[in-house]
Tab-separated table of C-alpha atoms in Angstrom:
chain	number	residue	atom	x	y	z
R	1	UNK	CA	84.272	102.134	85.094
R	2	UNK	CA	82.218	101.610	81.827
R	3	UNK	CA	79.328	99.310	82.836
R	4	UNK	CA	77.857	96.377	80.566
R	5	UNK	CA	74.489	97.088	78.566
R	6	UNK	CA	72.560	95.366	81.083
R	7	UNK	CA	73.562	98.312	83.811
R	8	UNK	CA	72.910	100.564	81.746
R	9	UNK	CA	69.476	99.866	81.243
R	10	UNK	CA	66.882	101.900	83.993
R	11	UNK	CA	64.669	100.706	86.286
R	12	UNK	CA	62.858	97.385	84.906
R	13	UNK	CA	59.241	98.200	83.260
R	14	UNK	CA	56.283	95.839	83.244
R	15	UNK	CA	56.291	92.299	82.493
R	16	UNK	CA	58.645	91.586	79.445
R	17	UNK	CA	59.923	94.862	78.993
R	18	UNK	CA	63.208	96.270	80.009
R	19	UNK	CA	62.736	100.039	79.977
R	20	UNK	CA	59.158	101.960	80.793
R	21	UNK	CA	59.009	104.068	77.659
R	22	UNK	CA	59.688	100.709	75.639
R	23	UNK	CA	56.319	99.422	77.009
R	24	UNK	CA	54.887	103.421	76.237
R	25	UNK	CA	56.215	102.880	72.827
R	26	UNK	CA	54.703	99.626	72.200
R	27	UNK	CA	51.264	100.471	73.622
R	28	UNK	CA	51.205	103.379	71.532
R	29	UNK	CA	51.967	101.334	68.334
R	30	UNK	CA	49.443	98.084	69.357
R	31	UNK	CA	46.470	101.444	69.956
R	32	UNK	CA	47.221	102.709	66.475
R	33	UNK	CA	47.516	99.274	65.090
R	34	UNK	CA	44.224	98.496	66.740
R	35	UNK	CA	42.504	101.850	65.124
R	36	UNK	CA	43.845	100.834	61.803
R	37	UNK	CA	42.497	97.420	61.493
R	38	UNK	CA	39.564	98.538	63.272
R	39	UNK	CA	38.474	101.074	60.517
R	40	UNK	CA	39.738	98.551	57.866
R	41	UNK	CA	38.104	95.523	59.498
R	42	UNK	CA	34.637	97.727	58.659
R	43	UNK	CA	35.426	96.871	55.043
R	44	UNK	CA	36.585	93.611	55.555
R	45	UNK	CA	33.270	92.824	57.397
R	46	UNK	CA	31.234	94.134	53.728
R	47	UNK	CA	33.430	92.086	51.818
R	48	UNK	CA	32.585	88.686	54.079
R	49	UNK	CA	29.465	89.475	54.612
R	50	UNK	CA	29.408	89.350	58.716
R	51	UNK	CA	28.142	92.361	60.565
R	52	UNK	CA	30.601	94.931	60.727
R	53	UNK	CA	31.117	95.072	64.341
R	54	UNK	CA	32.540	91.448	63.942
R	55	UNK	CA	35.132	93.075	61.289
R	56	UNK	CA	36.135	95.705	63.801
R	57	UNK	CA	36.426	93.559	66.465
R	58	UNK	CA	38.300	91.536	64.165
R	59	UNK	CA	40.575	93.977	63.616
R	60	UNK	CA	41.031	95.515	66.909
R	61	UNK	CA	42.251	92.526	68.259
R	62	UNK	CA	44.431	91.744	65.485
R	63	UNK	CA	45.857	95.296	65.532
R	64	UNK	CA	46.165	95.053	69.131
R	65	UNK	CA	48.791	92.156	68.697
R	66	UNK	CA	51.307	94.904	67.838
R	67	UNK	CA	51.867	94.945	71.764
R	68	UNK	CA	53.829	91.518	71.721
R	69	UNK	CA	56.670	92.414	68.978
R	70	UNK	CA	59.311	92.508	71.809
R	71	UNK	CA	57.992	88.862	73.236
R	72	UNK	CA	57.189	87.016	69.924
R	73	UNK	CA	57.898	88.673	66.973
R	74	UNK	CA	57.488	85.459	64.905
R	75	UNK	CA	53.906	85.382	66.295
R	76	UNK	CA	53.143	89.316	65.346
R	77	UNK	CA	54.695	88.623	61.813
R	78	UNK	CA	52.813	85.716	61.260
R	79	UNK	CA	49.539	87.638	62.333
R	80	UNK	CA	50.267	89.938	59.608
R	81	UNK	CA	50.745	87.968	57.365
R	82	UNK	CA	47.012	86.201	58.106
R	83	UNK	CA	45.307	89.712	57.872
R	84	UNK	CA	46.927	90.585	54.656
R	85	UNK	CA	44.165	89.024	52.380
R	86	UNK	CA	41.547	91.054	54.654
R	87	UNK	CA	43.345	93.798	53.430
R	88	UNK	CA	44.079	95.233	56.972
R	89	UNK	CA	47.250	95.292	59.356
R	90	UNK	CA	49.516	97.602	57.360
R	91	UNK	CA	51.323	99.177	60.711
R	92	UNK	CA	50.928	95.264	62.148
R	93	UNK	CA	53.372	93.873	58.942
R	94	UNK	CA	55.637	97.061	58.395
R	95	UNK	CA	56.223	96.908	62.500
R	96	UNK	CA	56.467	93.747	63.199
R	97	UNK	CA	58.856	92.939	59.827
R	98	UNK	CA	61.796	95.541	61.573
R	99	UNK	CA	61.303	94.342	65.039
R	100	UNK	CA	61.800	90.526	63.682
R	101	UNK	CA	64.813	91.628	61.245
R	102	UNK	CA	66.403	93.609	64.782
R	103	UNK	CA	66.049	91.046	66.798
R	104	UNK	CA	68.507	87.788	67.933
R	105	UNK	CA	66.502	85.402	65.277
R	106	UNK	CA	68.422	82.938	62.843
R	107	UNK	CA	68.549	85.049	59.715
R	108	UNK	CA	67.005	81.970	58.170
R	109	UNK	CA	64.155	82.295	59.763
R	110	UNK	CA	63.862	86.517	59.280
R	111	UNK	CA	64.130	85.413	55.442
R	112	UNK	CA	61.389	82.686	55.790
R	113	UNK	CA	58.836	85.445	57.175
R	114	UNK	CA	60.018	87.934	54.994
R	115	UNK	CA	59.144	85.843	52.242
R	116	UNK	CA	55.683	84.846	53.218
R	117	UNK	CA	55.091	88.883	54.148
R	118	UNK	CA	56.323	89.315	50.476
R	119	UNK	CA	54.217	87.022	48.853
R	120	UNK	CA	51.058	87.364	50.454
R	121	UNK	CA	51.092	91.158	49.807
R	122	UNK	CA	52.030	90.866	46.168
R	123	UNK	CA	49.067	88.275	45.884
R	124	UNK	CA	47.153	90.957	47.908
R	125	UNK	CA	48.340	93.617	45.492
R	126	UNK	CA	47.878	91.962	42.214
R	127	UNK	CA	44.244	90.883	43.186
R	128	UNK	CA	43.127	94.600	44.120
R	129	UNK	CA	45.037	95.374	40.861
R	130	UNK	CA	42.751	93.711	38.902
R	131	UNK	CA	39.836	94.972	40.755
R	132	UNK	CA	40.345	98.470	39.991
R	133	UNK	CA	40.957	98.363	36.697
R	134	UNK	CA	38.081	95.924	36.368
R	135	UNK	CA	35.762	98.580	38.430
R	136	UNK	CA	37.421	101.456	36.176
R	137	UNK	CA	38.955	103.264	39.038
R	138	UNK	CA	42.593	102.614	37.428
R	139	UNK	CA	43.667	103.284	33.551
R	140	UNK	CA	45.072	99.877	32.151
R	141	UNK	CA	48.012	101.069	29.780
R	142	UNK	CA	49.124	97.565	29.654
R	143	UNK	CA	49.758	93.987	30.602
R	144	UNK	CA	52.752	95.228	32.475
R	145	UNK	CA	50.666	97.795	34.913
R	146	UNK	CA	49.186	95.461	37.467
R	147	UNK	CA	52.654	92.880	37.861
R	148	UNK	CA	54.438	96.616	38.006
R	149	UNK	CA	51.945	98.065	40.757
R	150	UNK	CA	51.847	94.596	42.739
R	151	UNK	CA	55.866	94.066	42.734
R	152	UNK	CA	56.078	97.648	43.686
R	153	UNK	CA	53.771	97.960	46.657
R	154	UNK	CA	55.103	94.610	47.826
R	155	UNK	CA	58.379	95.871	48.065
R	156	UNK	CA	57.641	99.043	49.250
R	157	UNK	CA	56.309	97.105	52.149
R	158	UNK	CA	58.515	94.565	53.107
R	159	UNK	CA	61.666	96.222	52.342
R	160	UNK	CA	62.283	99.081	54.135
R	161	UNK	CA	61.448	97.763	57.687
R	162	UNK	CA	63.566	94.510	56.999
R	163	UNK	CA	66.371	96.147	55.484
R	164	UNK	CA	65.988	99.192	58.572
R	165	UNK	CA	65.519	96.508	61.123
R	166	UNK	CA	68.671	94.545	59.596
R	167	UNK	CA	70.671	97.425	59.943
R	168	UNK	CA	69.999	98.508	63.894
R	169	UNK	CA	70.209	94.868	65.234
R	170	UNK	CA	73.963	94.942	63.489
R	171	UNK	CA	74.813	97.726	64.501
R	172	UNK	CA	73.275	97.100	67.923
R	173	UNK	CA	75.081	93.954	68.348
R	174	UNK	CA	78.004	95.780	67.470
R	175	UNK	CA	77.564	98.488	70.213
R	176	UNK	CA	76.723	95.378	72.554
R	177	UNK	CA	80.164	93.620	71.524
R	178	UNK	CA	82.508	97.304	71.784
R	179	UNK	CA	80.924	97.944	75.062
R	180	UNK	CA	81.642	94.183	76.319
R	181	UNK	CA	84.962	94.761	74.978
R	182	UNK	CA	85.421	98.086	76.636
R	183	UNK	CA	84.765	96.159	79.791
R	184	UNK	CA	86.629	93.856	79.086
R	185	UNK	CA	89.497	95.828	78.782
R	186	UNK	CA	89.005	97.896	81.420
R	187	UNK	CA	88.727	94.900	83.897
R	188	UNK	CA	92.178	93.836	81.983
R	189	UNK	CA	93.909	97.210	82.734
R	190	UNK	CA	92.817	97.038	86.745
R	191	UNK	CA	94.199	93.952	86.935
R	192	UNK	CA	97.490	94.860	85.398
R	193	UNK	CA	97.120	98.120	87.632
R	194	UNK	CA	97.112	95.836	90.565
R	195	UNK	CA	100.048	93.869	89.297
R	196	UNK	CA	102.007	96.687	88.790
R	197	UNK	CA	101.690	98.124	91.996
R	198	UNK	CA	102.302	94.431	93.352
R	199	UNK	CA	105.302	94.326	91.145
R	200	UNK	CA	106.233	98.095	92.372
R	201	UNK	CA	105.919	96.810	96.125
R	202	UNK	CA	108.574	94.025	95.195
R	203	UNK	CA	110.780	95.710	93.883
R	204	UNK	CA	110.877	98.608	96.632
R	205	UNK	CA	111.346	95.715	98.769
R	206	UNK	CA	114.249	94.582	96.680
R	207	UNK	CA	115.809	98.324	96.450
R	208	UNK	CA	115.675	98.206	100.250
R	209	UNK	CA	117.405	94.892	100.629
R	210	UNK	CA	120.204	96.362	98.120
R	211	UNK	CA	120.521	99.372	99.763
R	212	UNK	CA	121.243	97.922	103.076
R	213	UNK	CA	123.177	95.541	101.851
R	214	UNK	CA	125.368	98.141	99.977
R	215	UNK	CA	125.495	100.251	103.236
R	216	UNK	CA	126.108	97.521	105.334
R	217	UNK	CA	129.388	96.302	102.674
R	218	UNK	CA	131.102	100.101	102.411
R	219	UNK	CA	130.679	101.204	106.180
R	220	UNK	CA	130.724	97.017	108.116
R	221	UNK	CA	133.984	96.568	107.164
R	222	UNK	CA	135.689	99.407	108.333
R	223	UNK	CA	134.386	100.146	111.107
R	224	UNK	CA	135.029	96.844	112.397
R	225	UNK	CA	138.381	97.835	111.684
R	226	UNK	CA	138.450	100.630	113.423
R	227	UNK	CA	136.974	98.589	116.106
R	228	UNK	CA	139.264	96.345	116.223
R	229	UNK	CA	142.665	98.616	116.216
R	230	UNK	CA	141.038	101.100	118.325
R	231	UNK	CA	141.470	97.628	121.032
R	232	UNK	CA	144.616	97.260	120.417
R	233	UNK	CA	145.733	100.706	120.306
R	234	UNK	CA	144.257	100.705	124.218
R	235	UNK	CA	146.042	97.335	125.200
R	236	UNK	CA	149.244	98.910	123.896
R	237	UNK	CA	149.265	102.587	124.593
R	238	UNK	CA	151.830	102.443	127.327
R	239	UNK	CA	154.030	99.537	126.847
R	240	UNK	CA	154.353	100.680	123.202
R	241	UNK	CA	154.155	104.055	122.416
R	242	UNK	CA	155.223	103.705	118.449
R	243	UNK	CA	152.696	100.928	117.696
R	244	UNK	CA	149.900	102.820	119.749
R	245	UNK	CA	150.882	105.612	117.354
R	246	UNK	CA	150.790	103.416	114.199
R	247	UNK	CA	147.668	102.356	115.565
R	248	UNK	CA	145.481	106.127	115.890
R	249	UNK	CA	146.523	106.297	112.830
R	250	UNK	CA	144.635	103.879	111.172
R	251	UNK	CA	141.888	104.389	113.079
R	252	UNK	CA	142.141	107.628	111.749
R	253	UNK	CA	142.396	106.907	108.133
R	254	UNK	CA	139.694	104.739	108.488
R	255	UNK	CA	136.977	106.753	110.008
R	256	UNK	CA	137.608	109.443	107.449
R	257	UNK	CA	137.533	107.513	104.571
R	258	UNK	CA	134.417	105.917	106.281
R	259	UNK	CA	132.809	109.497	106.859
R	260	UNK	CA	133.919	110.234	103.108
R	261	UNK	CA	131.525	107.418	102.019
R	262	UNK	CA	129.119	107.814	104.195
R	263	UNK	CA	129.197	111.697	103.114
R	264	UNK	CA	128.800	110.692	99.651
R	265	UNK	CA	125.618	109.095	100.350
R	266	UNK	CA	123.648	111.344	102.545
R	267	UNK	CA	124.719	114.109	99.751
R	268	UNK	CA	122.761	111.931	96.681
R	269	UNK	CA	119.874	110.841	99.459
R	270	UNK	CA	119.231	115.252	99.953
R	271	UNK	CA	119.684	115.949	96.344
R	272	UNK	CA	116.874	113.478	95.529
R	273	UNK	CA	119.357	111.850	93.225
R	274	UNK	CA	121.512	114.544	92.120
R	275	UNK	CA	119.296	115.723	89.769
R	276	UNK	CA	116.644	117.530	91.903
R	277	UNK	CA	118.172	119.914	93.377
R	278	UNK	CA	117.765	119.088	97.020
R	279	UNK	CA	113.533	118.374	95.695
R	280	UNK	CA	111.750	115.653	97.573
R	281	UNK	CA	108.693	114.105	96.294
R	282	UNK	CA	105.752	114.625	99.070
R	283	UNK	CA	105.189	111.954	101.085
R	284	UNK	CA	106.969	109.751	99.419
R	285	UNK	CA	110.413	110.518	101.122
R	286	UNK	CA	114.100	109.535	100.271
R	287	UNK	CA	113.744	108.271	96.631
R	288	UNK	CA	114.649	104.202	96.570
R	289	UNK	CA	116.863	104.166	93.469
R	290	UNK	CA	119.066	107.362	94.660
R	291	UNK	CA	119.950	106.266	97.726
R	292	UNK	CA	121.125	102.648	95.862
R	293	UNK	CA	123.200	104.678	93.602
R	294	UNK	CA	124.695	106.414	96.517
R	295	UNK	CA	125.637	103.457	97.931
R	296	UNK	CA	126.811	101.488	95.174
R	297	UNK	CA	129.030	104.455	94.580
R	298	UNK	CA	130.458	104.427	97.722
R	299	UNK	CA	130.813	100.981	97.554
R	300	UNK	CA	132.663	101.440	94.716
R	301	UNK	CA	135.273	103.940	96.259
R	302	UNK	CA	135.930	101.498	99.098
R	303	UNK	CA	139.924	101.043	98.302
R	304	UNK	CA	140.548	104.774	97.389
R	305	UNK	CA	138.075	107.784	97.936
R	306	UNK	CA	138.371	109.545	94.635
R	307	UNK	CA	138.277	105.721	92.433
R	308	UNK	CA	135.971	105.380	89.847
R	309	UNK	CA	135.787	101.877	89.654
R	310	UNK	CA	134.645	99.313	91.902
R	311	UNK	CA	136.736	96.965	93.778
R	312	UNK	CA	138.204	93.928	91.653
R	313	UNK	CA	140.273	90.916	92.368
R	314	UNK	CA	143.360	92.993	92.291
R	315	UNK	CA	142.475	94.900	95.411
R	316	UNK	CA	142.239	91.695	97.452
R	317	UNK	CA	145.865	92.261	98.028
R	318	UNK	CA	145.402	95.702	100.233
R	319	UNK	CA	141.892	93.827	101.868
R	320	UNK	CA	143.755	91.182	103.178
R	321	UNK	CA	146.989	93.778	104.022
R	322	UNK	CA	144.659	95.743	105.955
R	323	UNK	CA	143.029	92.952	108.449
R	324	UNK	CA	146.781	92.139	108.624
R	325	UNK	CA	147.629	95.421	109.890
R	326	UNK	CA	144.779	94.799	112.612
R	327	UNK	CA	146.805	92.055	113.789
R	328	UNK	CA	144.851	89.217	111.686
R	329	UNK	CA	147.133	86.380	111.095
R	330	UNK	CA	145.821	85.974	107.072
R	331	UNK	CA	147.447	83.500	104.202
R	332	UNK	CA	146.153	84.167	100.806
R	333	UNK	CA	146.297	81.209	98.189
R	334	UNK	CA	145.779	81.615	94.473
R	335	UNK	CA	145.310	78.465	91.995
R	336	UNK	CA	145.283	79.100	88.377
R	337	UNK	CA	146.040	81.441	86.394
R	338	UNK	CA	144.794	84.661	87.210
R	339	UNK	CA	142.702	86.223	84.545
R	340	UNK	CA	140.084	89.198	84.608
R	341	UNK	CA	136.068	88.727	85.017
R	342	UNK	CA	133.036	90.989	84.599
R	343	UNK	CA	133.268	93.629	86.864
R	344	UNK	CA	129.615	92.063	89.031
R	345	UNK	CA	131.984	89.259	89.517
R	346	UNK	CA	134.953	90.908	90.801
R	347	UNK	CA	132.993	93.023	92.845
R	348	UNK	CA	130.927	90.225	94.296
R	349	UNK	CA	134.170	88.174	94.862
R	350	UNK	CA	135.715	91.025	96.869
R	351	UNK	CA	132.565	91.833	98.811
R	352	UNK	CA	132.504	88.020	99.797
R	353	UNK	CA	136.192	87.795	101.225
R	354	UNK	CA	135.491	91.538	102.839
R	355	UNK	CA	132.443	90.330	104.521
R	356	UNK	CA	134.396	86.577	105.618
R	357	UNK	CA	136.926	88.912	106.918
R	358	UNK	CA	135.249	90.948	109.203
R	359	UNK	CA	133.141	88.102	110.599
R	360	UNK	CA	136.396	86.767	111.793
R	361	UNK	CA	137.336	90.143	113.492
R	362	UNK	CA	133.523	90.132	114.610
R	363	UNK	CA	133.672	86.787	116.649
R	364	UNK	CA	136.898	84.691	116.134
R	365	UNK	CA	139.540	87.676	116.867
R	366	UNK	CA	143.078	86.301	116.604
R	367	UNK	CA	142.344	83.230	114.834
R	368	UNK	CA	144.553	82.259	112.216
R	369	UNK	CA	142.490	82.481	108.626
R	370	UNK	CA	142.635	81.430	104.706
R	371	UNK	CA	141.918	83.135	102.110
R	372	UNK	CA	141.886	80.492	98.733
R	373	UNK	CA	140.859	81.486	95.470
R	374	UNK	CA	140.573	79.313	92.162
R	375	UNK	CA	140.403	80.391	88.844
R	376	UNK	CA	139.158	77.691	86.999
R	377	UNK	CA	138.068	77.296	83.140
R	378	UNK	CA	134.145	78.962	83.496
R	379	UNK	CA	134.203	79.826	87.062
R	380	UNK	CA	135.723	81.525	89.995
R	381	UNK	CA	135.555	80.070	93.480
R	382	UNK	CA	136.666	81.982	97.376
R	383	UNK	CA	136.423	80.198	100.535
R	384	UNK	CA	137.771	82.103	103.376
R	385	UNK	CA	138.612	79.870	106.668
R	386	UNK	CA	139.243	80.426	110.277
R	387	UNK	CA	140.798	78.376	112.955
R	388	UNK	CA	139.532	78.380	116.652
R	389	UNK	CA	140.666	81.826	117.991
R	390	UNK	CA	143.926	80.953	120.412
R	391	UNK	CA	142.816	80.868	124.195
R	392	UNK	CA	145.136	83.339	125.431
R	393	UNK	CA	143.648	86.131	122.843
R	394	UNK	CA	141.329	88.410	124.749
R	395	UNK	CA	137.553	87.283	123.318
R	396	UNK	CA	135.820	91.315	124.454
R	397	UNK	CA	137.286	92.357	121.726
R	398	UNK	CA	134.939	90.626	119.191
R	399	UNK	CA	132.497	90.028	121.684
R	400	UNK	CA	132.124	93.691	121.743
R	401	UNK	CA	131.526	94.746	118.092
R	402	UNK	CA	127.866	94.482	116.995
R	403	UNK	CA	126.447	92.313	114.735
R	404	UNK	CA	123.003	92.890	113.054
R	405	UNK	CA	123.423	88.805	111.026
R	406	UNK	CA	122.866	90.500	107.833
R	407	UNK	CA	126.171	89.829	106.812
R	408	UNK	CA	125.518	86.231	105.939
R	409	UNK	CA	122.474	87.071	103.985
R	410	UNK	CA	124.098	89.624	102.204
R	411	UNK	CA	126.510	87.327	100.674
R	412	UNK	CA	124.190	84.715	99.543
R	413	UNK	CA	121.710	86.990	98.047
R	414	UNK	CA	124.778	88.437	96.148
R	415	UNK	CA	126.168	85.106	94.933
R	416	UNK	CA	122.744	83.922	94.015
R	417	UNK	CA	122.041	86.846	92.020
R	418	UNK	CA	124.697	86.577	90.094
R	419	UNK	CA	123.655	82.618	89.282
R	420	UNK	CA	126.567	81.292	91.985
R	421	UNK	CA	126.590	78.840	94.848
R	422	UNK	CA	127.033	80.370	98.651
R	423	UNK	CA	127.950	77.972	101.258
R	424	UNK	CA	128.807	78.651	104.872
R	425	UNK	CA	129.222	76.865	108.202
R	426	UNK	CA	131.306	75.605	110.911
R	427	UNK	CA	134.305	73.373	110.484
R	428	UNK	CA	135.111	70.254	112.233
R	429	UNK	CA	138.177	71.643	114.039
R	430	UNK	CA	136.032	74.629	115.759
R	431	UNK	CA	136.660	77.015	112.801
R	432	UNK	CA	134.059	78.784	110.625
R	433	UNK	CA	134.380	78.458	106.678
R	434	UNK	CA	132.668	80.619	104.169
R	435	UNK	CA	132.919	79.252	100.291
R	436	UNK	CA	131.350	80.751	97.264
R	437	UNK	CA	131.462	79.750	93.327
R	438	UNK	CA	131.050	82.325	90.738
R	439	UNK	CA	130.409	81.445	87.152
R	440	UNK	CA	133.141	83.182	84.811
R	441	UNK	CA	130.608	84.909	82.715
C-alpha cells in the first residue's frame, strides 16, 4: 500500500529538519550567504565608516541567517529586507522570498513581505541609480533611465523566487492532497475487499443452506415413502400376496425415480456446472451455485422425471394420491376459487404440504391428516393437520425412519423468503399442525 508523505520521508535529520540533505542544502546556502555578505559587508563598513571587520562580521552573521528559512521564513525575509539598504544579502532575499512563497503561510502575509522586499530594493536601486550617473559610471539618456533600471532590478529580484516558490508549494500541496487521496482510497478499497469476502462468506453459507434444503425436498420425501411401503409390503407379504406385489412396486418406482434425481445431480456437481467439462477449480472443490442448480432441477422433476417445470398447485392432487397409496388416510379441502400464482409460490406451496406430509409418515404413521388450502384475494394459505396416530397402528414404523429436524427449518426459511408467515406446532387433541400464508404476488 501507498504510504502518506510523512512515511515517505527518511530517517529524521537534525533539529528542525526532516531529511539530512535538507539540512546539507541549507548549510550550504547560509555558508554562501555568509561569504556574500561578508565580502559586501567590507563595503558596507567604508560606507558607515566602522572598521571593516565590523562590516564583515556584520554580514557573516546576517548571511548566516539563511540556515533558518525552513524554521522562520518570516524572520529570514525580514532580515533581508534590513540588509537591503547596506546593499548586501542578495542570496539572503532571493532565498528566503521562494522558501516564504512555498511554504504553509497566509498568502496575505507572503504578499505583505513581498511588498516590503519590493520596495526596499527599488529604493535601494533608485538611490545607487543616481549615484552612478552622478559619479559618471552610467550614461544618463534620460529622466526615464534610473525609474527604468530601479523597477527593473526590483523585479528581477523579487519576482522570480516568489512566483517559483508560489508555484512548488501548489503544486506540492497538490501532490500532498493526491497522495492523501490515494490513501484514502486505497484504505476504502480494503475495506470493501473485506466486505466482499464477508459478503462472499454469507452467501456460500446461504448456497449451502439452499442446497441442502433442495436435496433434502427431492430425495426426503420419497424415500420416506419407500420407507414406509417397504413396511407394509413386509407386514403383508404372506397374507396378501397381490397387495405385497402392488407394494414392490412402488417401492420400485420410487427408488428409481429417486436415483434418477439424485443422478441428475451428482452429473452437474462432476461437470463443474455443465459447462466445464468435468474441470474443478483447485482447492476450491464442488462449485456452490452448480450443485444448487442441480438440485433445484431435480427438485423440479419431482412429479415426472423428464418435466421441465417445477411442481405447482396442480400436482398436489398425485402428492396427496401417493401418501394415500402408502396407506395415509388424507382429506384434501380447497376454498376459493382456484387460480394460478408465480411459479416460487406454487413451488413453495407444494414443498410445504410435501414436507407436512412426510413428517406425518416420519412420526405419526396412520394418523388420519388434512390437507386445507385457501385461495384468497392477495394470498394463498396451506395448513396440513394430523390426528393422534390410532393405538393399534404399529409406531416402528415411523419410529424407524430418520430424521435430521431440518425439515421444519426448511419450510420456514422458504416461506419467509418468499415474504410469508410459517407456523407450526402441536394441537390440543395430540395432533401436529403445520400452517403457512403465501402472499399472491
Amino acid at each position: 500500500m501507498t504510504t502518506t508523505g510523512e512515511t515517505h520521508r527518511t530517517a529524521g535529520g537534525p533539529w528542525w529538519w526532516e531529511r539530512r540533505r535538507s539540512a546539507v542544502l541549507d548549510v550550504g546556502l547560509a555558508v554562501a550567504s555568509a561569504v556574500e555578505c561578508g565580502v559586501e559587508g567590507v563595503g558596507f563598513a567604508r560606507d558607515a565608516g566602522v572598521p571593516a571587520a565590523v562590516g564583515v562580521v556584520f554580514g557573516v552573521l546576517a548571511g548566516a541567517t539563511l540556515v533558518l528559512r525552513r524554521r522562520w521564513p518570516i524572520a529570514v525575509v525580514l532580515i533581508g529586507v534590513a540588509v537591503t539598504p547596506a546593499r548586501m544579502g542578495v542570496l539572503l532575499s532571493v532565498v528566503g522570498l521562494y522558501t516564504l512563497a512555498a511554504s504553509e503561510m497566509p498568502r496575505r502575509i507572503i504578499g505583505a513581505l513581498a511588498g516590503m522586499s519590493f520596495v526596499g530594493t527599488l529604493i535601494v536601486s533608485v538611490v545607487r541609480a543616481q549615484q552612478d550617473v552622478g559619479h559618471g559610471n552610467l550614461v544618463r539618456v534620460g529622466d526615464w533611465f534610473v525609474p527604468f533600471v530601479a523597477i527593473t532590478t526590483s523585479l528581477g529580484v523579487t519576482a522570480p523566487p516568489l512566483l517559483f516558490g508560489l508555484y512548488v508549494g501548489a503544486r506540492r500541496r497538490l501532490m500532498e492532497s493526491l497522495r492523501e487521496r490515494n490513501d484514502s482510497l486505497e484504505r476504502e478499497l480494503q475495506l470493501l475487499a473485506e466486505r466482499a469476502e464477508e459478503r462472499a462468506e454469507w452467501a456460500r453459507g446461504e448456497e449451502r443452506t439452499r442446497i441442502a434444503r433442495e436435496m433434502h425436498d427431492v430425495v426426503a420425501h420419497r424415500v420416506s415413502l419407500m420407507v414406509v411401503h417397504a413396511a407394509a409390503l413386509q407386514a403383508v407379504a404372506r397374507k396378501d400376496p397381490e397387495k405385497a406385489v402392488k407394494n414392490a412396486a412402488l417401492v420400485g418406482d420410487m427408488g428409481r425415480q429417486a436415483l434418477t434425481e439424485l443422478r441428475e445431480m451428482l452429473g452437474v456437481m462432476r461437470s463443474g456446472g455443465g459447462g466445464g467439462g468435468g474441470r474443478r477449480e483447485s482447492g476450491a472443490g464442488v462449485p456452490l451455485a452448480a450443485v444448487g442448480v442441480a438440485a433445484a432441477a431435480a427438485a423440479a422433476a419431482s412429479r415426472v422425471v423428464d418435466e421441465e417445470d417445477g411442481p405447482c398447485l396442480r400436482d398436489l392432487d398425485e402428492l396427496v394420491g401417493q401418501s394415500r397409496a402408502a396407506g395415509m388416510v388424507v382429506e384434501l379441502l380447497v376454498e376459493g376459487d382456484a387460480r394460478s400464482y408465480v411459479a416460487a409460490v406454487e413451488q413453495t406451496a407444494y414443498r410445504v404440504v410435501q414436507e407436512a406430509l412426510t413428517n406425518v409418515h416420519k412420526h405419526a404413521a396412520g394418523a388420519k391428516t388434512y390437507v386445507r388450502l385457501a385461495h384468497r384475494v392477495s394470498e394463498f394459505a396451506m395448513q396440513v393437520e394430523n390426528e393422534p396416530p390410532p393405538s393399534d397402528v404399529d409406531a416402528g414404523v415411523g419410529a424407524r425412519l430418520p430424521s435430521g429436524g431440518n425439515g421444519l427449518v426448511g419450510m420456514k426459511e422458504r416461506v419467509a423468503g418468499l415474504g410469508g408467515v410459517f407456523v407450526c406446532g402441536p394441537t390440543d387433541a395430540g395432533g401436529y399442525r403445520v400452517s403457512a400464508v403465501l402472499p399472491a404476488a
